[in-house]
mmCIF file of C-alpha atoms in Angstrom:
data_model
loop_
_atom_site.group_PDB
_atom_site.id
_atom_site.type_symbol
_atom_site.label_atom_id
_atom_site.label_comp_id
_atom_site.label_asym_id
_atom_site.label_seq_id
_atom_site.Cartn_x
_atom_site.Cartn_y
_atom_site.Cartn_z
ATOM 1 C CA MET C 1 -16.033 96.248 51.538
ATOM 2 C CA ALA C 2 -14.152 93.021 51.223
ATOM 3 C CA ASP C 3 -10.710 92.224 51.355
ATOM 4 C CA ALA C 4 -8.739 93.499 48.741
ATOM 5 C CA THR C 5 -7.407 89.798 48.018
ATOM 6 C CA ASN C 6 -10.392 88.685 47.100
ATOM 7 C CA HIS C 7 -12.484 90.978 45.145
ATOM 8 C CA GLN C 8 -16.376 90.906 44.418
ATOM 9 C CA VAL C 9 -16.693 91.904 41.194
ATOM 10 C CA ALA C 10 -20.815 93.771 39.488
ATOM 11 C CA ILE C 11 -20.296 93.758 35.945
ATOM 12 C CA VAL C 12 -23.177 96.176 34.996
ATOM 13 C CA GLY C 13 -23.958 95.871 30.967
ATOM 14 C CA CYS C 14 -23.599 92.036 29.904
ATOM 15 C CA GLY C 15 -23.451 92.384 25.804
ATOM 16 C CA ILE C 16 -19.754 92.015 24.335
ATOM 17 C CA ILE C 17 -17.956 94.395 26.779
ATOM 18 C CA GLY C 18 -19.189 92.880 29.953
ATOM 19 C CA ARG C 19 -18.591 89.244 28.860
ATOM 20 C CA THR C 20 -14.705 90.372 28.058
ATOM 21 C CA HIS C 21 -14.611 91.969 31.707
ATOM 22 C CA ALA C 22 -16.344 88.275 32.612
ATOM 23 C CA ASP C 23 -13.728 85.775 31.399
ATOM 24 C CA THR C 24 -11.021 88.768 32.818
ATOM 25 C CA ILE C 25 -12.595 88.111 35.928
ATOM 26 C CA ALA C 26 -13.042 84.080 35.963
ATOM 27 C CA GLY C 27 -9.077 83.865 34.753
ATOM 28 C CA ARG C 28 -8.359 85.605 38.157
ATOM 29 C CA PRO C 29 -8.106 83.791 41.633
ATOM 30 C CA ASP C 30 -8.231 87.457 43.854
ATOM 31 C CA ALA C 31 -11.715 87.737 41.697
ATOM 32 C CA VAL C 32 -15.255 86.947 40.871
ATOM 33 C CA VAL C 33 -18.124 87.872 39.579
ATOM 34 C CA THR C 34 -21.056 88.242 42.262
ATOM 35 C CA ALA C 35 -23.348 90.402 40.419
ATOM 36 C CA LEU C 36 -25.132 90.542 36.973
ATOM 37 C CA VAL C 37 -26.687 94.086 35.823
ATOM 38 C CA ASP C 38 -28.741 94.374 32.440
ATOM 39 C CA SER C 39 -32.764 95.300 32.139
ATOM 40 C CA ASP C 40 -32.219 93.082 29.617
ATOM 41 C CA PRO C 41 -33.260 89.527 30.783
ATOM 42 C CA ALA C 42 -31.522 87.481 28.593
ATOM 43 C CA ALA C 43 -28.238 88.945 28.105
ATOM 44 C CA ARG C 44 -27.696 88.603 32.129
ATOM 45 C CA GLU C 45 -28.834 84.878 32.066
ATOM 46 C CA ALA C 46 -26.760 83.944 28.965
ATOM 47 C CA LEU C 47 -23.366 85.675 31.131
ATOM 48 C CA ALA C 48 -24.238 83.929 33.903
ATOM 49 C CA ALA C 49 -24.444 80.552 32.164
ATOM 50 C CA ARG C 50 -21.236 81.476 30.784
ATOM 51 C CA LEU C 51 -20.134 82.153 34.066
ATOM 52 C CA LYS C 52 -20.928 78.923 35.319
ATOM 53 C CA GLU C 53 -19.886 76.910 32.119
ATOM 54 C CA ALA C 54 -16.512 78.438 33.046
ATOM 55 C CA GLY C 55 -16.712 77.141 36.719
ATOM 56 C CA GLN C 56 -17.270 79.802 38.156
ATOM 57 C CA PRO C 57 -20.278 80.682 40.816
ATOM 58 C CA GLU C 58 -23.623 81.290 39.851
ATOM 59 C CA PRO C 59 -23.739 85.177 40.429
ATOM 60 C CA ALA C 60 -26.890 87.030 40.950
ATOM 61 C CA VAL C 61 -28.544 88.901 38.448
ATOM 62 C CA TYR C 62 -30.273 92.191 38.768
ATOM 63 C CA ASP C 63 -32.158 94.679 36.880
ATOM 64 C CA ASP C 64 -30.426 98.056 37.584
ATOM 65 C CA LEU C 65 -27.493 98.995 39.581
ATOM 66 C CA ALA C 66 -28.953 100.303 43.011
ATOM 67 C CA ALA C 67 -30.889 97.168 43.252
ATOM 68 C CA ALA C 68 -27.689 94.773 43.348
ATOM 69 C CA LEU C 69 -25.602 97.373 45.585
ATOM 70 C CA GLY C 70 -28.481 96.849 47.958
ATOM 71 C CA ALA C 71 -28.194 93.893 47.719
ATOM 72 C CA ALA C 72 -25.523 91.333 46.531
ATOM 73 C CA ASP C 73 -21.728 90.954 48.455
ATOM 74 C CA ILE C 74 -19.660 94.019 45.944
ATOM 75 C CA SER C 75 -16.154 95.423 46.110
ATOM 76 C CA LEU C 76 -15.392 96.319 42.466
ATOM 77 C CA VAL C 77 -18.231 97.717 40.213
ATOM 78 C CA ALA C 78 -17.607 97.356 36.138
ATOM 79 C CA ILE C 79 -19.469 99.592 34.058
ATOM 80 C CA CYS C 80 -19.969 98.309 30.317
ATOM 81 C CA THR C 81 -23.350 99.770 29.551
ATOM 82 C CA PRO C 82 -23.526 101.998 26.892
ATOM 83 C CA SER C 83 -20.725 104.987 26.439
ATOM 84 C CA GLY C 84 -23.251 107.701 27.242
ATOM 85 C CA THR C 85 -24.785 105.720 30.621
ATOM 86 C CA HIS C 86 -20.827 105.589 32.508
ATOM 87 C CA ALA C 87 -20.213 108.355 34.131
ATOM 88 C CA ALA C 88 -23.676 108.510 35.792
ATOM 89 C CA LEU C 89 -22.974 104.854 37.255
ATOM 90 C CA ALA C 90 -19.776 104.886 38.112
ATOM 91 C CA GLU C 91 -20.748 108.140 40.170
ATOM 92 C CA GLN C 92 -23.240 105.852 41.745
ATOM 93 C CA ALA C 93 -21.406 103.087 42.526
ATOM 94 C CA LEU C 94 -18.732 105.835 44.261
ATOM 95 C CA ASN C 95 -20.984 106.909 46.321
ATOM 96 C CA GLU C 96 -21.684 103.572 47.542
ATOM 97 C CA LYS C 97 -17.974 103.041 48.382
ATOM 98 C CA LYS C 98 -17.263 100.764 45.746
ATOM 99 C CA HIS C 99 -14.310 100.837 43.590
ATOM 100 C CA VAL C 100 -15.603 101.248 39.824
ATOM 101 C CA VAL C 101 -13.439 100.332 36.364
ATOM 102 C CA ILE C 102 -14.913 101.952 33.678
ATOM 103 C CA GLU C 103 -15.479 100.619 29.645
ATOM 104 C CA LYS C 104 -13.637 102.966 27.392
ATOM 105 C CA PRO C 105 -15.152 106.307 26.503
ATOM 106 C CA LEU C 106 -15.158 107.607 30.122
ATOM 107 C CA ASP C 107 -18.788 108.745 29.270
ATOM 108 C CA VAL C 108 -19.508 111.134 25.811
ATOM 109 C CA ASP C 109 -20.212 114.610 28.136
ATOM 110 C CA LEU C 110 -17.966 116.081 29.484
ATOM 111 C CA THR C 111 -20.063 118.038 31.652
ATOM 112 C CA ARG C 112 -20.808 114.359 33.580
ATOM 113 C CA ALA C 113 -17.029 113.255 33.293
ATOM 114 C CA ARG C 114 -16.289 116.173 34.971
ATOM 115 C CA ARG C 115 -18.800 115.503 37.940
ATOM 116 C CA LEU C 116 -17.550 112.222 37.354
ATOM 117 C CA GLY C 117 -14.106 113.335 37.977
ATOM 118 C CA ALA C 118 -14.474 115.192 40.984
ATOM 119 C CA ALA C 119 -16.804 112.950 42.472
ATOM 120 C CA ALA C 120 -13.801 110.078 41.920
ATOM 121 C CA THR C 121 -11.579 113.046 43.359
ATOM 122 C CA ARG C 122 -13.566 112.924 46.269
ATOM 123 C CA ALA C 123 -13.686 109.543 46.461
ATOM 124 C CA ALA C 124 -9.476 108.607 46.476
ATOM 125 C CA GLY C 125 -10.172 110.418 49.536
ATOM 126 C CA GLN C 126 -12.194 107.608 51.173
ATOM 127 C CA GLY C 127 -9.601 105.067 49.728
ATOM 128 C CA LEU C 128 -12.078 104.206 46.620
ATOM 129 C CA VAL C 129 -10.117 103.118 43.205
ATOM 130 C CA SER C 130 -11.807 104.384 39.758
ATOM 131 C CA SER C 131 -9.960 103.586 36.380
ATOM 132 C CA VAL C 132 -10.940 103.650 33.141
ATOM 133 C CA ILE C 133 -10.355 100.622 30.783
ATOM 134 C CA SER C 134 -7.295 102.097 28.162
ATOM 135 C CA GLN C 135 -5.205 98.579 27.853
ATOM 136 C CA HIS C 136 -3.189 99.409 25.398
ATOM 137 C CA ARG C 137 -1.008 101.379 27.677
ATOM 138 C CA PHE C 138 -0.164 98.051 29.207
ATOM 139 C CA ASP C 139 1.138 96.139 25.408
ATOM 140 C CA PRO C 140 4.728 95.711 26.488
ATOM 141 C CA GLY C 141 5.813 97.982 23.568
ATOM 142 C CA SER C 142 3.873 100.502 24.220
ATOM 143 C CA ALA C 143 5.231 100.434 27.528
ATOM 144 C CA LEU C 144 8.423 100.664 26.269
ATOM 145 C CA VAL C 145 7.702 104.200 24.392
ATOM 146 C CA HIS C 146 6.205 105.465 26.913
ATOM 147 C CA GLU C 147 9.123 104.911 28.895
ATOM 148 C CA ALA C 148 11.894 105.879 26.288
ATOM 149 C CA ILE C 149 9.991 109.387 25.467
ATOM 150 C CA GLN C 150 10.127 109.805 29.212
ATOM 151 C CA VAL C 151 13.556 109.507 29.901
ATOM 152 C CA GLY C 152 14.215 111.453 26.780
ATOM 153 C CA ARG C 153 15.962 108.283 24.551
ATOM 154 C CA PHE C 154 14.253 110.203 21.174
ATOM 155 C CA GLY C 155 15.242 113.570 21.720
ATOM 156 C CA GLN C 156 13.189 116.183 21.344
ATOM 157 C CA LEU C 157 9.670 114.843 19.992
ATOM 158 C CA THR C 158 8.786 116.666 16.625
ATOM 159 C CA SER C 159 6.150 114.697 15.169
ATOM 160 C CA ALA C 160 3.643 111.650 15.573
ATOM 161 C CA VAL C 161 0.600 110.389 13.343
ATOM 162 C CA ALA C 162 -1.677 108.109 14.586
ATOM 163 C CA THR C 163 -4.233 105.943 12.980
ATOM 164 C CA VAL C 164 -7.285 103.644 13.060
ATOM 165 C CA ALA C 165 -8.343 102.774 9.582
ATOM 166 C CA TRP C 166 -11.429 100.073 10.448
ATOM 167 C CA TRP C 167 -14.241 99.012 8.213
ATOM 168 C CA ARG C 168 -17.912 98.401 9.878
ATOM 169 C CA SER C 169 -20.700 97.504 7.679
ATOM 170 C CA ASP C 170 -23.761 99.050 7.818
ATOM 171 C CA GLU C 171 -25.440 96.043 9.926
ATOM 172 C CA TYR C 172 -23.278 96.941 12.727
ATOM 173 C CA TYR C 173 -24.677 99.991 13.134
ATOM 174 C CA ALA C 174 -27.936 98.659 12.953
ATOM 175 C CA SER C 175 -27.168 95.713 15.547
ATOM 176 C CA ALA C 176 -28.236 98.332 18.598
ATOM 177 C CA GLY C 177 -30.063 101.229 19.086
ATOM 178 C CA TRP C 178 -27.586 103.192 20.445
ATOM 179 C CA ARG C 179 -24.740 102.715 17.425
ATOM 180 C CA GLY C 180 -24.204 105.412 15.787
ATOM 181 C CA THR C 181 -25.954 108.107 17.628
ATOM 182 C CA TRP C 182 -25.495 111.268 19.350
ATOM 183 C CA ALA C 183 -26.859 110.966 22.375
ATOM 184 C CA GLN C 184 -25.389 107.483 23.168
ATOM 185 C CA ASP C 185 -23.049 106.964 21.135
ATOM 186 C CA GLY C 186 -20.981 110.154 21.306
ATOM 187 C CA GLY C 187 -19.727 110.569 18.176
ATOM 188 C CA GLY C 188 -18.602 107.567 15.551
ATOM 189 C CA ALA C 189 -15.349 106.080 14.591
ATOM 190 C CA LEU C 190 -12.962 108.622 16.463
ATOM 191 C CA MET C 191 -15.224 107.918 19.171
ATOM 192 C CA ASN C 192 -15.995 104.608 19.715
ATOM 193 C CA GLN C 193 -13.123 103.031 17.452
ATOM 194 C CA GLY C 194 -10.752 105.620 17.779
ATOM 195 C CA VAL C 195 -10.617 106.828 21.563
ATOM 196 C CA HIS C 196 -7.915 103.837 22.569
ATOM 197 C CA THR C 197 -5.512 105.759 19.960
ATOM 198 C CA VAL C 198 -6.309 109.077 21.481
ATOM 199 C CA ASP C 199 -5.512 107.982 24.415
ATOM 200 C CA LEU C 200 -1.837 106.087 23.339
ATOM 201 C CA LEU C 201 -1.478 109.532 21.229
ATOM 202 C CA LEU C 202 -1.905 111.873 24.108
ATOM 203 C CA TRP C 203 0.252 109.154 26.741
ATOM 204 C CA PHE C 204 3.573 110.042 24.170
ATOM 205 C CA MET C 205 2.979 113.458 23.313
ATOM 206 C CA GLY C 206 1.318 115.048 26.091
ATOM 207 C CA ARG C 207 -1.834 117.536 26.587
ATOM 208 C CA PRO C 208 -2.524 118.984 22.994
ATOM 209 C CA VAL C 209 -2.967 122.782 22.737
ATOM 210 C CA SER C 210 -4.725 123.399 19.635
ATOM 211 C CA ILE C 211 -6.783 121.197 17.171
ATOM 212 C CA GLN C 212 -8.364 121.373 13.945
ATOM 213 C CA ALA C 213 -10.351 118.811 12.250
ATOM 214 C CA GLN C 214 -12.443 118.168 9.015
ATOM 215 C CA ALA C 215 -15.374 115.080 9.768
ATOM 216 C CA ILE C 216 -17.769 113.297 7.279
ATOM 217 C CA ARG C 217 -19.933 110.890 7.064
ATOM 218 C CA ALA C 218 -18.091 108.740 3.606
ATOM 219 C CA ALA C 219 -20.161 105.460 3.719
ATOM 220 C CA HIS C 220 -22.742 105.151 6.486
ATOM 221 C CA HIS C 221 -25.264 107.406 5.662
ATOM 222 C CA ALA C 222 -28.122 106.124 8.032
ATOM 223 C CA ILE C 223 -25.900 107.073 10.977
ATOM 224 C CA GLU C 224 -25.849 110.398 13.219
ATOM 225 C CA VAL C 225 -21.756 110.136 13.559
ATOM 226 C CA GLU C 226 -18.873 110.035 11.542
ATOM 227 C CA ASP C 227 -17.402 107.402 9.656
ATOM 228 C CA THR C 228 -13.903 109.330 9.030
ATOM 229 C CA VAL C 229 -11.757 111.959 10.280
ATOM 230 C CA VAL C 230 -8.569 113.434 10.677
ATOM 231 C CA ALA C 231 -7.187 115.908 12.767
ATOM 232 C CA THR C 232 -3.901 118.036 13.618
ATOM 233 C CA LEU C 233 -2.615 118.554 17.052
ATOM 234 C CA THR C 234 -0.134 120.948 18.136
ATOM 235 C CA PHE C 235 1.482 119.571 21.538
ATOM 236 C CA GLU C 236 2.561 121.806 24.712
ATOM 237 C CA SER C 237 6.329 120.977 23.512
ATOM 238 C CA GLY C 238 5.623 122.347 20.190
ATOM 239 C CA ALA C 239 5.381 118.780 18.290
ATOM 240 C CA VAL C 240 2.763 118.150 15.884
ATOM 241 C CA ALA C 241 0.338 115.446 15.038
ATOM 242 C CA THR C 242 -2.226 113.929 11.828
ATOM 243 C CA LEU C 243 -5.005 111.662 14.184
ATOM 244 C CA HIS C 244 -6.968 110.055 11.049
ATOM 245 C CA ALA C 245 -10.015 107.911 12.180
ATOM 246 C CA THR C 246 -11.970 105.873 10.088
ATOM 247 C CA THR C 247 -14.822 102.905 9.843
ATOM 248 C CA ALA C 248 -14.784 103.738 6.543
ATOM 249 C CA ALA C 249 -12.184 101.440 4.719
ATOM 250 C CA PHE C 250 -13.413 97.674 3.406
ATOM 251 C CA PRO C 251 -11.975 95.425 4.416
ATOM 252 C CA GLY C 252 -10.578 97.110 7.087
ATOM 253 C CA GLY C 253 -6.760 98.534 7.963
ATOM 254 C CA ARG C 254 -4.585 98.516 10.510
ATOM 255 C CA THR C 255 -4.313 100.755 14.100
ATOM 256 C CA ARG C 256 -0.784 102.589 13.506
ATOM 257 C CA VAL C 257 0.982 104.877 16.550
ATOM 258 C CA SER C 258 4.371 106.788 14.731
ATOM 259 C CA VAL C 259 6.351 108.931 17.209
ATOM 260 C CA HIS C 260 9.633 110.641 16.170
ATOM 261 C CA GLY C 261 11.883 112.926 17.231
ATOM 262 C CA THR C 262 15.439 114.151 16.786
ATOM 263 C CA GLU C 263 17.572 110.937 18.203
ATOM 264 C CA GLY C 264 15.008 108.392 17.249
ATOM 265 C CA GLY C 265 11.212 107.565 17.236
ATOM 266 C CA ALA C 266 8.738 104.277 17.250
ATOM 267 C CA GLU C 267 5.939 102.515 15.808
ATOM 268 C CA VAL C 268 3.751 100.501 16.979
ATOM 269 C CA GLU C 269 1.319 98.696 15.091
ATOM 270 C CA ASP C 270 -1.591 96.603 15.450
ATOM 271 C CA ASP C 271 -0.540 96.632 19.759
ATOM 272 C CA LEU C 272 2.985 95.425 19.009
ATOM 273 C CA LEU C 273 5.958 97.699 18.629
ATOM 274 C CA ARG C 274 7.291 97.077 14.921
ATOM 275 C CA ARG C 275 10.029 99.814 15.216
ATOM 276 C CA PHE C 276 12.447 101.292 17.631
ATOM 277 C CA ASN C 277 15.175 103.301 17.525
ATOM 278 C CA ALA C 278 16.730 105.089 20.079
ATOM 279 C CA ASP C 279 19.527 107.913 21.469
ATOM 280 C CA GLY C 280 20.649 109.020 18.083
ATOM 281 C CA ALA C 281 21.379 105.088 16.687
ATOM 282 C CA THR C 282 20.115 104.280 13.008
ATOM 283 C CA ASP C 283 19.275 100.869 13.329
ATOM 284 C CA ASP C 284 16.311 99.604 15.580
ATOM 285 C CA VAL C 285 17.017 98.412 18.665
ATOM 286 C CA GLU C 286 16.527 94.872 18.935
ATOM 287 C CA VAL C 287 13.299 94.132 21.254
ATOM 288 C CA GLY C 288 11.021 91.107 21.931
ATOM 289 C CA PRO C 289 7.699 91.884 20.927
ATOM 290 C CA GLY C 290 5.670 90.668 23.527
ATOM 291 C CA GLU C 291 2.113 89.850 23.865
ATOM 292 C CA PRO C 292 -1.022 92.353 22.783
ATOM 293 C CA GLY C 293 -1.896 93.820 26.055
ATOM 294 C CA HIS C 294 -5.900 93.358 26.829
ATOM 295 C CA HIS C 295 -7.907 93.914 30.155
ATOM 296 C CA LYS C 296 -5.614 90.850 32.378
ATOM 297 C CA ALA C 297 -2.981 93.695 32.115
ATOM 298 C CA GLN C 298 -4.986 96.426 33.342
ATOM 299 C CA TYR C 299 -6.856 94.253 35.851
ATOM 300 C CA ASP C 300 -3.751 93.461 37.271
ATOM 301 C CA ASP C 301 -2.932 97.222 37.784
ATOM 302 C CA ILE C 302 -6.189 97.948 38.814
ATOM 303 C CA LEU C 303 -6.610 95.802 41.346
ATOM 304 C CA GLY C 304 -2.566 96.190 42.390
ATOM 305 C CA ALA C 305 -4.144 99.714 43.001
ATOM 306 C CA ILE C 306 -6.897 99.004 44.872
ATOM 307 C CA ALA C 307 -4.930 95.782 47.283
ATOM 308 C CA ASP C 308 -1.970 99.130 48.069
ATOM 309 C CA ALA C 309 -4.170 101.995 48.130
ATOM 310 C CA GLY C 310 -2.478 103.245 45.368
ATOM 311 C CA ARG C 311 -3.004 104.850 41.726
ATOM 312 C CA PRO C 312 -4.191 103.160 38.613
ATOM 313 C CA GLY C 313 -2.311 103.619 35.397
ATOM 314 C CA VAL C 314 -5.081 104.904 34.087
ATOM 315 C CA THR C 315 -7.092 107.633 35.867
ATOM 316 C CA VAL C 316 -10.399 109.572 35.233
ATOM 317 C CA GLN C 317 -8.464 112.723 34.886
ATOM 318 C CA ASP C 318 -6.612 111.050 31.745
ATOM 319 C CA ALA C 319 -9.836 109.588 30.385
ATOM 320 C CA ILE C 320 -11.063 112.892 30.473
ATOM 321 C CA ASP C 321 -8.474 114.742 28.841
ATOM 322 C CA ALA C 322 -8.805 111.862 25.856
ATOM 323 C CA LEU C 323 -12.683 112.562 26.128
ATOM 324 C CA ALA C 324 -11.898 116.212 25.502
ATOM 325 C CA THR C 325 -9.589 115.891 22.887
ATOM 326 C CA VAL C 326 -11.798 113.878 20.589
ATOM 327 C CA ARG C 327 -14.840 116.744 21.712
ATOM 328 C CA ALA C 328 -12.440 118.908 20.082
ATOM 329 C CA VAL C 329 -11.470 117.296 17.141
ATOM 330 C CA TYR C 330 -15.697 117.625 16.710
ATOM 331 C CA ILE C 331 -16.173 121.399 18.162
ATOM 332 C CA ALA C 332 -12.920 122.144 15.550
ATOM 333 C CA SER C 333 -15.091 120.074 12.669
ATOM 334 C CA THR C 334 -17.963 121.855 12.892
ATOM 335 C CA LEU C 335 -16.602 125.880 13.310
ATOM 336 C CA GLN C 336 -14.091 125.597 10.731
ATOM 337 C CA ARG C 337 -11.624 126.378 13.069
ATOM 338 C CA PRO C 338 -9.084 125.883 14.972
ATOM 339 C CA VAL C 339 -9.630 125.495 18.733
ATOM 340 C CA LYS C 340 -8.098 125.295 22.059
ATOM 341 C CA PHE C 341 -7.268 121.978 23.870
ATOM 342 C CA LEU C 342 -7.936 123.798 27.155
ATOM 343 C CA ASP C 343 -10.932 125.668 26.503
ATOM 344 C CA VAL C 344 -12.603 122.058 25.834
ATOM 345 C CA LEU C 345 -11.691 120.989 28.927
ATOM 346 C CA GLU C 346 -12.773 123.851 30.636
ATOM 347 C CA GLY C 347 -16.376 123.958 29.071
ATOM 348 C CA ARG C 348 -15.987 126.966 26.749
ATOM 349 C CA TYR C 349 -17.865 125.209 23.890
ATOM 350 C CA ASP C 350 -19.979 122.850 25.999
ATOM 351 C CA ASP C 351 -23.588 124.621 24.007
ATOM 352 C CA VAL C 352 -21.605 124.171 20.886
ATOM 353 C CA ASP C 353 -24.017 121.345 18.902
ATOM 354 C CA VAL C 354 -21.310 119.077 17.340
ATOM 355 C CA SER C 355 -23.825 117.774 15.179
ATOM 356 C CA ARG C 356 -24.724 120.467 12.805
ATOM 357 C CA GLY C 357 -20.432 119.470 11.476
ATOM 358 C CA ILE C 358 -20.251 116.174 10.591
ATOM 359 C CA GLY C 359 -21.751 115.894 6.902
ATOM 360 C CA LEU C 360 -21.282 114.189 3.277
ATOM 361 C CA PRO C 361 -17.551 114.899 1.912
ATOM 362 C CA PRO C 362 -17.589 117.469 -0.376
ATOM 363 C CA ASN C 363 -18.592 116.641 -4.250
#
């Protein structure tokens, strides 16, 4: 592997998210993109040109990851392909002794995710770092809320509200063949747009115990998956939460996570801290808004973990928990009854066809 201060990165998937990773790496003095992998020659050549225009060395381009791993000088692989391919590609990279960063979600299939979890655990024993993008954990406001919860500044947590109210047009779903499909997107508003908010909810509140939900296609009837979902979660602490995600909220609203406790609470809206009461005070504690987090902050964390042989801020197991929560929502909607989170996590519902549980709103 390359020296930890000169990371050589392969980006697998040269679409929108691949460009985000490439731009982030191009802005760093300690990393360079050495390889681009995409089966679409136009996509990979366009990203190579973008990097050159940014003053970066021209990366090698490949049709598939195996070719890149066999030919290019790579220490870190960034997986930016459609969601349903993530786990298999990440496992392939780990088997070749490469560090791995995976764009959200970890995958769309819990069986593949569990297998990757085991591979990541084995790889950690060999000094390899695996992480999954959940950049909003690195927003200053979210980090402050998490720290306050950890030290008990909100008292006993009682409830939380998480909502993602976005709009996506029919043209958005038609723009790529994998969008809005169970096989590659793995779900709709919750899996694709809402998984970051699910991760924040779990980061704040802990693992859920039970989940009940209703998922529907309210506005986008050409897709397979849901565009609107509402769920209630009960956590190990006894606290409860509501979770709402939609891509049928024209023209598009805000993303918000509120947490409430007996001595305070907080609200993060569109990545910024909007309210923060703590230690029994009735007035907002004065907190600077900071800048919203993005991939740069998480790459700081990931590359720092590689350099220090440490644990990244977002682990594969964290991402498995978020994926299991999303799947639990879909299962609860399909079965029309509450389900236990651990039963979903451990595979007791792996045979449930959740596509049967996503329907039109009632008349």
